[in-house]
Amino acid sequence: MESENWKPNFTIRFNSTQTPSKELGSSRIIMAAIEILDLEKSYLVGFWRKRPKLALRPLRLTVEEGEVFGFLGPNGAGKTTTLKLLMGLVFPTAGTARILGKELDDPAVKSQIGFLPEQPYFYDHLTARELLNYYGQLSGVPAKGRAARVEQMLERVGLSGSASVQLRKFSKGMLQRVGLAQAILHDPKLVFLDEPMSGLDPMGRREVRDLIQQLRSEGKTVFFSTHILSDAEALCDRVAVIHQGELRGVGAVADLTSGTQGKIEIIFYAAKVPAGLTALGAVARISGDMVNAVLPEEQQDAALELLRRERLKLISLAPVRNSLEEYYIQRLQPTDVEKEDEEDEARNEENRKGVGV
Amino acid sequence: MNSRVGYIAFNTFREAVRDRVLYNLIAFALLLSGAAILVGEISIDIERLVVVNLGLTAVSLFGVIIAIFIGIGLVSKEIEKRTLYTVLSRPVRRWEFVVGKFFGLTGTLVVNTVCMALGVFLALLYVSHKFEKMDQWVLVALYFIVLQFFIVCALALFFSSFSTPLMSAVFTFALFVIGSLAEDLRGFARITHGLGGWLATGIAYLVPNFSALNVISQVAHGDPVAGRLILYNTAYALLYSAMAISGAVLIFQRRNLK
Ligand SMILES: Nc1ncnc2c1ncn2[C@@H]1O[C@H](COP(=O)(O)OP(=O)(O)OP(=O)(O)O)[C@@H](O)[C@H]1O
Ligand SMILES: [Mg+2]
């Protein structure tokens, strides 16, 4: 144990073409890919009397390099707002953020990141190939090899067949594919995707899942927002849940879904729920010729004994695992403070109405 | 020029071409050839005057209309359609985008004007069967018209950076009209006293001096243009456009995209 400690944390391979220092930099020093430091955004709304509307409460979040990070939240939660702040498309009311250790307005950052906006829209006078070539130019992809890279990207998102069609003739899902291609075109270290699966057919969704997996295996950092929890569960190392502009929780997917709830689910053939089962604390429901019952773990033996006595055929028995969905829904429950706020708001509303009459 | 500015300018030019902006040349050609044939039939000795006057005025008006209508949408349309998102998330600075768009549109107008200029000279050849030495001043007048386009584009860009497309079009066109009367305004300012005088002077010198850039009737009569005016106008137009563009950049730089 002791003797392991003095060892350097990196190995220098002399047969490698990479320089030792690069090896050190890229594989050992884990740097935060995204550091969000109390980023806050309010929009002015209202036509005559402008009032600020808080779209994002001070958000503090760190995403490590090499991580696939899911950003979850209902409609209007502030996911897109966060991404737009990080891309420098809108400016924060307060707070800062750093990407790959640099300030947001540092142009060096931009060549290392890729961004897919939600419902992307592109210059519709260009063909898919021309658009990617143009974006390659803007991202500083060297002229030599740019055309090949563009073809490779078109291939990767399944658009080779429509490469010479003007984008005004593209369907929504095809535009989404172009969006994905332009986000990874310049081989960025860090990719931001705002609802990458939206508008895609089942095959397309699967391809995007594969794409994200592939990016992970290439060591890229992926930060994506989504409504599809099963995708987040399958793809992400960690997720954050945001609701009404407020961060409600961050966690590693493995932790969130590994635990059991101290309950088991048993399914067996039966026309009705056996009387003894309810006494064991089971919640049961009948579906077709089967009964599905959830009961405390410690009652497992008693339940099996009961089934044997009644000569009922067991189909399955499994611990009830936590799912991301439960975590998500639990995180969306209003906090106490909020409940009070809402009540206040309702009271004020009443008062206003009272005055108006 | 910064290479990204060049790429953006080229894309803007390509967009204008594909959106069939250059089709205005057809209307221009029809107008000019119709006029040339007509004066060739009826008049004596004023063919040149008519062709130059009419040709250059048409070049200027067609161009100003294009400059205003594309200029007001150059940046605002990209914000509206959100095509900017995937541009500004690349290593493109906001000023590079604005300047690139500006050069894209002025480039389009230069190409357009060159085609029209060819038409004007063809019409001249048709009515007077030869080129004369004084025709070189027509080239200078065309150059001044291009300088006008620079200012109009820059103004359209400037207004559209903070107001709606319709208001930007109105503002820019109003400034074009007032600016074309700038010389008269300056004269008026000189003979007016008191508060009105101050106001007139302020306005007269703030609005772009399009009248100094308009030598159409002068060259139509075959009068030469002073070298000093060419120098002065060039500096004036570049400075004025640069200031309007800088204003647009300053506003755009702080702007939250929709
Ligand atoms: N330009 C704007 N002006 C005013 N309010 C805005 C603006 N953009 C967003 N908002 C508000 O900010 C909040 C967050 O919006 P945002 O687009 O970030 O949500 P989202 O999490 O991306 O939702 P969705 O899942 O529907 O895409 C919303 O309440 C929205 O009304
Ligand atoms: Mg969104």
XYZ file of C-alpha atoms and ligand atoms in Angstrom:
647
model
C 0.000 0.000 0.000
C 2.673 2.490 1.098
C 4.999 1.519 -1.689
C 2.405 2.345 -4.345
C 2.155 5.929 -3.261
C 5.450 7.339 -4.415
C 4.890 6.184 -7.971
C 4.326 8.971 -10.454
C 0.803 9.135 -11.723
C 1.797 9.022 -15.346
C 3.915 6.859 -17.542
C 6.205 8.111 -20.219
C 6.145 5.952 -23.285
C 9.139 6.613 -25.465
C 7.723 4.764 -28.414
C 4.741 7.054 -28.452
C 4.661 9.851 -30.975
C 3.192 12.152 -28.394
C 5.507 14.254 -26.328
C 5.673 13.277 -22.669
C 4.336 16.627 -21.544
C 1.285 16.250 -23.709
C 0.720 12.821 -22.258
C 0.847 14.399 -18.860
C -1.564 17.124 -19.825
C -4.141 15.077 -21.596
C -4.403 11.979 -19.493
C -3.646 12.877 -15.934
C -4.549 16.355 -14.889
C -8.304 16.282 -14.702
C -9.597 19.741 -15.302
C -13.135 20.945 -15.052
C -14.535 21.186 -18.579
C -17.303 23.524 -17.529
C -17.398 25.603 -14.382
C -20.578 27.549 -13.883
C -20.204 30.063 -11.072
C -23.502 31.510 -9.907
C -24.666 32.275 -13.400
C -27.910 34.195 -13.297
C -30.189 35.506 -16.011
C -33.313 37.578 -15.933
C -35.185 38.797 -18.955
C -37.158 42.008 -19.103
C -40.722 41.155 -20.029
C -43.870 43.181 -20.482
C -44.688 45.683 -23.168
C -45.095 48.982 -21.361
C -43.747 48.419 -17.911
C -40.747 46.115 -18.214
C -40.330 43.784 -15.280
C -37.430 41.393 -14.842
C -38.346 37.719 -15.079
C -35.863 35.304 -13.589
C -35.055 32.616 -16.150
C -32.078 31.247 -14.270
C -31.405 31.597 -10.560
C -27.744 31.640 -9.559
C -26.529 28.329 -10.934
C -23.388 26.625 -9.688
C -22.343 23.492 -11.502
C -19.134 21.788 -12.532
C -18.727 19.278 -15.323
C -15.511 17.293 -15.434
C -13.545 16.588 -18.540
C -14.534 13.382 -20.297
C -17.933 13.303 -18.686
C -21.272 12.813 -20.405
C -23.537 15.146 -18.497
C -27.302 15.287 -18.775
C -29.208 18.470 -18.100
C -32.787 17.616 -17.224
C -35.813 19.742 -16.534
C -39.358 20.391 -17.689
C -40.300 22.914 -20.378
C -39.262 26.410 -19.443
C -36.868 25.208 -16.762
C -33.937 27.222 -18.070
C -31.913 24.604 -19.932
C -31.682 26.505 -23.195
C -31.019 29.721 -21.301
C -28.037 28.082 -19.592
C -26.656 26.836 -22.890
C -27.109 30.223 -24.543
C -25.283 31.866 -21.660
C -22.417 29.415 -22.021
C -22.239 30.043 -25.775
C -22.095 33.790 -25.228
C -25.326 34.294 -27.179
C -26.952 36.052 -24.238
C -25.177 37.730 -21.377
C -25.622 36.883 -17.712
C -27.295 39.265 -15.298
C -24.726 38.114 -12.739
C -22.123 35.420 -12.282
C -19.518 33.927 -14.579
C -18.580 30.645 -16.149
C -15.399 29.083 -17.438
C -15.079 26.578 -20.240
C -11.919 24.464 -20.403
C -10.392 26.819 -17.877
C -10.953 29.934 -19.959
C -13.387 32.820 -19.780
C -16.413 32.623 -22.067
C -15.359 35.566 -24.207
C -11.948 34.068 -24.914
C -11.976 33.220 -28.641
C -9.622 30.291 -27.998
C -12.502 28.526 -26.250
C -14.752 28.605 -29.278
C -12.556 26.500 -31.506
C -12.672 23.723 -28.912
C -16.419 23.527 -28.497
C -19.313 22.421 -30.662
C -22.915 23.500 -30.210
C -26.209 22.116 -31.429
C -29.017 24.612 -30.705
C -32.568 23.428 -30.132
C -34.599 23.289 -33.348
C -31.575 24.348 -35.348
C -31.992 26.489 -38.429
C -29.331 27.171 -41.013
C -28.652 29.267 -44.078
C -31.219 27.773 -46.384
C -29.577 29.024 -49.553
C -26.705 26.601 -48.952
C -26.530 22.865 -49.473
C -25.584 20.653 -46.546
C -22.105 20.261 -47.977
C -21.637 23.992 -48.523
C -22.847 24.774 -45.027
C -20.424 22.363 -43.415
C -17.609 23.670 -45.555
C -18.429 27.252 -44.559
C -18.584 26.338 -40.883
C -15.305 24.466 -41.273
C -13.758 27.665 -42.589
C -15.133 29.686 -39.696
C -13.864 27.142 -37.180
C -10.396 27.216 -38.657
C -10.386 23.675 -40.067
C -7.369 23.716 -42.430
C -8.271 23.863 -46.119
C -6.304 20.706 -46.703
C -8.505 17.855 -45.577
C -11.554 20.032 -44.996
C -13.534 18.578 -47.885
C -12.766 15.056 -46.714
C -13.784 15.929 -43.181
C -17.082 17.353 -44.445
C -17.857 14.156 -46.366
C -16.977 12.101 -43.314
C -19.413 14.110 -41.160
C -22.193 13.855 -43.738
C -21.654 10.119 -43.756
C -21.679 9.965 -39.983
C -25.092 11.609 -39.659
C -26.532 9.737 -42.623
C -26.853 12.670 -45.015
C -24.468 11.629 -47.780
C -27.408 11.152 -50.116
C -28.725 14.694 -49.605
C -25.414 16.526 -49.435
C -26.129 18.636 -52.532
C -29.682 19.581 -51.641
C -30.373 23.123 -50.470
C -31.231 23.227 -46.785
C -34.562 24.931 -47.501
C -35.706 21.544 -48.771
C -34.668 19.667 -45.635
C -37.094 18.120 -43.169
C -36.915 18.855 -39.449
C -35.058 15.656 -38.663
C -32.633 16.223 -41.511
C -31.882 19.697 -40.153
C -31.275 18.128 -36.766
C -28.758 15.818 -38.408
C -27.010 18.733 -40.105
C -26.954 20.351 -36.679
C -25.199 17.355 -35.195
C -22.707 17.264 -38.043
C -21.789 20.929 -37.629
C -21.411 20.481 -33.873
C -18.693 17.831 -34.219
C -17.254 18.974 -37.536
C -14.115 20.619 -36.152
C -13.405 17.788 -33.715
C -14.175 19.812 -30.580
C -13.163 18.689 -27.111
C -16.452 19.683 -25.629
C -19.865 19.325 -27.230
C -23.054 21.080 -26.124
C -26.276 19.576 -27.427
C -29.675 21.107 -26.761
C -32.186 18.277 -27.063
C -30.207 16.277 -29.599
C -32.882 13.617 -30.035
C -35.782 15.935 -30.789
C -37.328 15.589 -34.205
C -35.510 12.357 -34.991
C -37.011 9.052 -36.054
C -36.342 5.947 -33.908
C -33.318 5.023 -36.004
C -32.033 8.566 -35.731
C -32.358 8.538 -31.948
C -30.392 5.385 -31.774
C -27.720 6.828 -34.029
C -27.446 9.869 -31.779
C -27.093 7.614 -28.750
C -24.317 5.767 -30.551
C -22.736 9.060 -31.515
C -22.668 10.255 -27.914
C -21.198 6.938 -26.779
C -18.568 7.278 -29.453
C -17.728 10.817 -28.365
C -17.321 9.537 -24.842
C -14.970 6.808 -25.965
C -12.932 9.445 -27.801
C -12.548 11.235 -24.473
C -14.787 14.176 -25.332
C -16.992 15.938 -22.840
C -20.661 16.011 -23.756
C -23.179 18.296 -22.093
C -26.706 17.771 -23.308
C -30.201 18.746 -22.330
C -33.036 16.329 -22.798
C -36.569 15.413 -21.806
C -36.022 11.742 -22.481
C -35.018 10.226 -19.167
C -34.270 6.790 -20.545
C -31.685 8.342 -22.854
C -30.153 10.239 -19.979
C -30.092 7.084 -17.885
C -28.435 5.090 -20.631
C -25.876 7.700 -21.642
C -24.944 9.992 -18.794
C -22.325 9.721 -16.143
C -24.040 12.433 -14.165
C -27.231 14.422 -14.445
C -28.530 17.680 -13.058
C -32.189 18.480 -12.601
C -33.286 22.062 -13.031
C -36.760 23.439 -12.443
C -38.036 27.002 -12.693
C -34.497 28.220 -13.189
C -33.263 26.571 -10.034
C -30.883 23.659 -9.690
C -32.737 20.923 -7.845
C -30.109 18.226 -7.711
C -26.977 16.761 -9.244
C -25.960 13.160 -9.058
C -24.130 10.266 -10.663
C -26.577 8.138 -12.603
C -24.958 4.986 -11.259
C -25.660 6.106 -7.670
C -29.142 7.328 -8.376
C -30.205 4.067 -9.974
C -28.104 1.548 -8.070
C -29.985 1.561 -4.795
C -33.059 -0.496 -4.218
C -36.000 0.873 -2.345
C -36.159 -2.014 0.138
C -39.029 -3.398 -1.869
C -39.558 -6.325 -4.184
C -41.919 -6.818 -7.046
C -43.444 -10.235 -7.628
C -45.519 -11.224 -10.623
C -47.503 -14.445 -10.745
C -50.462 -16.063 -12.525
C -53.721 -15.632 -10.603
C -57.269 -14.534 -11.283
C -57.514 -12.488 -8.094
C -55.199 -11.139 -5.440
C -54.780 -13.782 -2.691
C -56.220 -12.605 0.615
C -53.044 -13.182 2.637
C -50.917 -10.931 0.431
C -52.437 -7.668 1.529
C -51.746 -8.608 5.107
C -48.044 -8.704 4.212
C -48.195 -5.025 3.248
C -48.387 -5.582 -0.512
C -49.758 -3.158 -3.055
C -51.164 -5.379 -5.778
C -52.933 -4.932 -9.062
C -54.352 -7.390 -11.555
C -53.407 -7.193 -15.201
C -54.957 -9.858 -17.393
C -54.381 -13.249 -15.844
C -51.442 -11.971 -13.808
C -51.045 -10.242 -10.501
C -48.334 -7.681 -9.929
C -47.503 -6.989 -6.276
C -44.950 -4.748 -4.618
C -44.132 -5.499 -0.988
C -41.421 -4.939 1.594
C -38.216 -6.902 1.074
C -38.426 -8.670 4.434
C -41.746 -10.229 3.457
C -40.187 -12.064 0.521
C -40.109 -15.485 2.185
C -43.592 -15.125 3.580
C -44.921 -14.153 0.154
C -43.246 -17.074 -1.587
C -44.573 -19.403 1.080
C -48.054 -18.026 0.435
C -47.769 -18.607 -3.307
C -46.621 -22.175 -2.725
C -49.535 -22.838 -0.404
C -52.035 -21.452 -2.884
C -50.305 -23.313 -5.757
C -49.848 -20.130 -7.778
C -47.260 -20.003 -10.561
C -44.536 -17.414 -10.061
C -43.428 -15.475 -13.125
C -40.805 -13.172 -11.677
C -39.408 -11.726 -8.512
C -37.083 -8.758 -8.571
C -35.981 -5.949 -6.284
C -37.547 -2.607 -7.148
C -34.656 -0.496 -8.384
C -34.508 3.247 -8.276
C -34.992 4.763 -11.690
C -33.927 8.145 -12.905
C -37.568 8.942 -13.436
C -38.314 8.680 -9.725
C -35.372 10.866 -8.866
C -36.476 13.381 -11.463
C -40.062 13.530 -10.304
C -39.037 13.741 -6.682
C -36.738 16.662 -7.510
C -39.565 18.564 -9.147
C -41.701 18.572 -6.002
C -42.063 22.126 -4.750
C -39.788 22.983 -1.861
C -41.312 24.457 1.311
C -40.115 27.963 0.555
C -41.693 27.795 -2.857
C -45.005 26.628 -1.503
C -45.057 29.683 0.716
C -44.177 31.878 -2.231
C -46.994 30.442 -4.239
C -49.444 30.976 -1.427
C -48.289 34.572 -1.078
C -48.650 35.050 -4.779
C -52.173 33.642 -4.687
C -53.086 35.912 -1.783
C -51.724 38.949 -3.610
C -53.704 37.977 -6.638
C -56.866 37.801 -4.517
C -56.132 41.226 -3.072
C -55.587 42.741 -6.479
C -58.849 41.318 -7.707
C -60.555 42.706 -4.640
C -59.278 46.203 -5.412
C -60.237 45.953 -9.033
C -63.901 45.195 -8.369
C -8.589 41.394 -44.272
C -9.208 38.852 -41.586
C -10.043 35.523 -43.239
C -13.267 34.965 -41.283
C -14.535 38.376 -42.372
C -13.805 37.266 -45.931
C -15.695 33.980 -45.543
C -18.698 35.758 -44.047
C -18.639 38.382 -46.800
C -18.498 35.698 -49.468
C -21.395 33.810 -47.919
C -23.434 37.015 -47.828
C -22.670 37.643 -51.476
C -23.623 34.074 -52.365
C -26.888 34.442 -50.475
C -27.762 37.646 -52.329
C -26.991 36.031 -55.675
C -29.035 32.933 -54.887
C -31.899 35.074 -53.642
C -31.912 36.534 -57.153
C -30.951 40.066 -56.134
C -29.017 40.505 -59.364
C -32.258 40.032 -61.306
C -32.737 43.781 -60.858
C -30.215 44.072 -63.683
C -32.866 42.848 -66.096
C -35.217 45.664 -65.136
C -32.316 48.100 -65.385
C -31.311 46.855 -68.825
C -34.880 47.102 -70.116
C -35.233 50.644 -68.774
C -31.941 51.845 -70.198
C -32.249 50.288 -73.643
C -35.799 51.565 -73.924
C -34.629 55.079 -73.071
C -31.619 54.910 -75.398
C -33.748 53.815 -78.360
C -36.335 56.474 -77.598
C -33.892 59.406 -77.411
C -32.032 58.069 -80.422
C -35.235 58.451 -82.423
C -36.436 61.845 -81.406
C -33.774 64.174 -80.109
C -30.917 66.149 -81.475
C -27.660 66.563 -79.524
C -28.990 65.839 -76.068
C -28.828 62.030 -76.374
C -25.697 61.848 -74.263
C -27.121 64.136 -71.622
C -30.260 62.065 -71.306
C -28.526 58.691 -71.276
C -25.976 59.714 -68.634
C -28.526 61.472 -66.454
C -31.085 58.718 -66.629
C -28.585 55.857 -66.512
C -26.693 57.107 -63.475
C -29.839 58.092 -61.601
C -31.188 54.592 -62.167
C -27.893 53.029 -61.025
C -28.084 55.085 -57.861
C -31.755 54.416 -57.088
C -31.648 50.686 -57.821
C -28.562 50.363 -55.654
C -29.926 52.425 -52.786
C -33.090 50.353 -52.721
C -31.089 47.116 -52.640
C -28.748 48.546 -50.005
C -31.641 49.506 -47.754
C -33.718 46.378 -48.161
C -30.897 43.929 -47.732
C -28.997 46.126 -45.303
C -31.763 46.241 -42.709
C -31.978 42.442 -42.670
C -28.259 41.681 -42.743
C -27.954 41.118 -39.029
C -31.544 41.289 -37.783
C -32.725 38.504 -40.072
C -29.977 36.240 -38.780
C -31.011 36.982 -35.207
C -34.660 36.368 -36.073
C -34.014 33.087 -37.878
C -31.374 32.026 -35.344
C -28.828 31.241 -38.034
C -26.429 33.228 -35.869
C -26.364 30.670 -33.067
C -24.109 28.267 -34.895
C -21.948 31.079 -36.261
C -21.279 32.898 -33.005
C -20.587 29.646 -31.160
C -17.543 29.369 -33.422
C -14.348 31.415 -33.144
C -16.089 34.351 -34.816
C -16.144 37.658 -32.982
C -19.264 39.710 -33.230
C -17.509 42.600 -34.956
C -16.139 40.196 -37.554
C -19.664 39.089 -38.298
C -20.981 42.639 -38.724
C -18.037 43.747 -40.839
C -18.227 40.568 -42.944
C -21.920 41.124 -43.598
C -21.207 44.735 -44.562
C -18.545 43.791 -47.070
C -20.750 41.028 -48.441
C -23.486 43.486 -49.259
C -21.221 46.237 -50.551
C -19.442 43.603 -52.631
C -22.759 42.558 -54.117
C -23.525 46.187 -54.908
C -20.140 46.723 -56.529
C -20.700 43.739 -58.810
C -24.205 44.991 -59.555
C -22.908 48.486 -60.306
C -20.153 47.218 -62.584
C -22.767 45.378 -64.655
C -24.939 48.486 -64.769
C -21.968 50.655 -65.697
C -21.295 48.402 -68.654
C -24.910 48.928 -69.662
C -24.590 52.711 -69.391
C -21.481 52.750 -71.574
C -23.115 50.469 -74.126
C -26.068 52.845 -74.266
C -23.666 55.778 -74.659
C -21.970 54.006 -77.528
C -25.336 53.327 -79.090
C -26.457 56.955 -79.058
C -23.174 58.735 -79.850
C -21.352 55.962 -81.780
C -18.035 56.716 -80.045
C -16.494 57.354 -76.642
C -15.292 60.824 -75.821
C -12.660 62.002 -73.377
C -15.282 63.488 -71.083
C -16.810 60.027 -70.601
C -14.140 59.326 -68.005
C -16.031 61.611 -65.624
C -18.953 59.210 -65.853
C -16.644 56.675 -64.216
C -15.977 59.125 -61.385
C -19.709 59.661 -60.938
C -20.184 55.887 -60.737
C -17.427 55.699 -58.150
C -19.214 58.314 -56.052
C -22.426 56.326 -56.340
C -20.632 53.286 -54.950
C -19.414 55.459 -52.077
C -23.045 56.379 -51.442
C -23.895 52.684 -51.252
C -21.232 52.204 -48.593
C -22.837 54.875 -46.433
C -26.385 53.638 -47.026
C -25.438 50.035 -46.177
C -23.660 51.143 -43.034
C -26.626 53.261 -41.952
C -29.111 50.444 -42.593
C -26.921 48.156 -40.549
C -26.652 50.733 -37.794
C -30.390 51.395 -37.501
C -31.276 47.709 -37.687
C -28.978 47.006 -34.762
C -31.487 48.601 -32.407
C -34.810 49.087 -34.195
C -37.285 47.062 -36.212
C -36.644 46.396 -39.912
C -39.487 48.709 -40.955
C -38.285 51.603 -38.818
C -34.717 51.015 -39.997
C -35.841 51.227 -43.603
C -37.729 54.440 -42.891
C -34.803 56.022 -41.007
C -32.267 55.061 -43.641
C -34.395 56.254 -46.518
C -35.171 59.513 -44.703
C -31.461 60.097 -44.140
C -30.788 59.368 -47.794
C -33.317 62.002 -48.843
C -32.204 64.611 -46.309
C -28.560 63.823 -47.061
C -29.179 64.427 -50.755
C -30.252 67.949 -49.775
C -27.325 68.438 -47.383
C -25.745 71.188 -49.495
C -29.012 73.176 -49.486
C -29.366 72.601 -45.779
C -25.882 73.943 -45.177
C -26.734 77.022 -47.209
C -29.914 77.465 -45.222
C -27.982 77.078 -41.961
C -25.574 79.865 -42.965
C -28.325 82.429 -43.419
C -30.360 81.418 -40.356
C -29.548 82.842 -36.928
C -30.349 82.005 -33.333
C -31.534 78.623 -32.164
C -32.866 77.651 -35.587
C -29.454 78.390 -37.068
C -27.698 76.172 -34.566
C -30.173 73.377 -35.166
C -29.912 73.647 -38.945
C -26.110 73.668 -38.763
C -26.114 70.605 -36.510
C -28.409 68.648 -38.777
C -26.709 69.800 -41.960
C -23.347 68.528 -40.805
C -24.561 65.355 -39.081
C -26.531 63.887 -41.970
C -24.432 62.136 -44.600
C -23.565 64.573 -47.354
C -25.008 62.685 -50.310
C -25.250 65.842 -52.358
C -21.467 66.136 -52.544
C -21.436 62.553 -53.795
C -23.912 63.327 -56.538
C -22.156 64.700 -59.630
C -24.548 63.152 -62.117
C -25.819 66.285 -63.832
C -22.312 67.760 -63.847
C -20.794 64.808 -65.722
C -23.865 64.557 -67.928
C -22.916 67.992 -69.203
C -19.372 66.787 -69.690
C -17.887 68.946 -66.912
C -14.819 67.524 -65.134
C -14.716 66.595 -61.445
C -11.978 68.140 -59.302
C -9.343 65.726 -58.001
C -9.668 67.322 -54.604
C -13.355 66.400 -54.457
C -12.533 62.783 -55.314
C -10.074 62.664 -52.441
C -12.376 64.468 -50.051
C -15.400 62.306 -50.911
C -13.445 59.088 -50.556
C -12.210 60.026 -47.099
C -15.632 61.314 -46.094
C -17.528 58.195 -47.207
C -15.051 55.804 -45.606
C -15.058 57.717 -42.348
C -18.821 58.048 -42.240
C -19.419 54.338 -42.957
C -16.739 53.326 -40.484
C -18.451 55.352 -37.800
C -21.887 53.910 -38.535
C -20.444 50.377 -38.578
C -18.652 50.991 -35.301
C -21.918 52.153 -33.789
C -23.639 49.014 -35.065
C -20.860 46.844 -33.643
C -20.988 48.573 -30.262
C -24.707 47.958 -29.978
C -24.618 44.433 -31.386
C -21.790 43.444 -29.068
C -23.979 43.999 -26.010
C -27.078 42.515 -27.464
C -28.783 39.396 -26.133
C -29.795 37.177 -29.015
C -33.404 36.145 -29.088
N -35.897 35.972 -24.816
C -36.620 35.733 -23.711
N -37.373 36.710 -23.167
C -38.101 36.488 -22.059
N -38.150 35.326 -21.409
C -37.431 34.303 -21.893
C -36.639 34.455 -23.075
N -36.033 33.272 -23.317
C -36.439 32.438 -22.352
N -37.276 33.042 -21.496
C -37.896 32.444 -20.301
O -36.906 31.781 -19.567
C -37.398 30.570 -19.033
C -36.481 29.434 -19.397
O -36.547 29.192 -20.776
P -35.638 28.107 -21.504
O -35.815 28.293 -22.966
O -34.281 28.180 -20.967
O -36.333 26.748 -21.046
P -35.937 25.250 -21.425
O -35.538 24.583 -20.167
O -34.961 25.227 -22.524
O -37.337 24.685 -21.899
P -37.684 23.629 -23.089
O -37.529 22.292 -22.487
O -39.111 23.929 -23.386
O -36.788 23.882 -24.223
C -38.808 30.417 -19.552
O -39.688 30.760 -18.536
C -38.902 31.394 -20.693
O -40.198 31.938 -20.740
Mg -34.975 24.478 -24.412
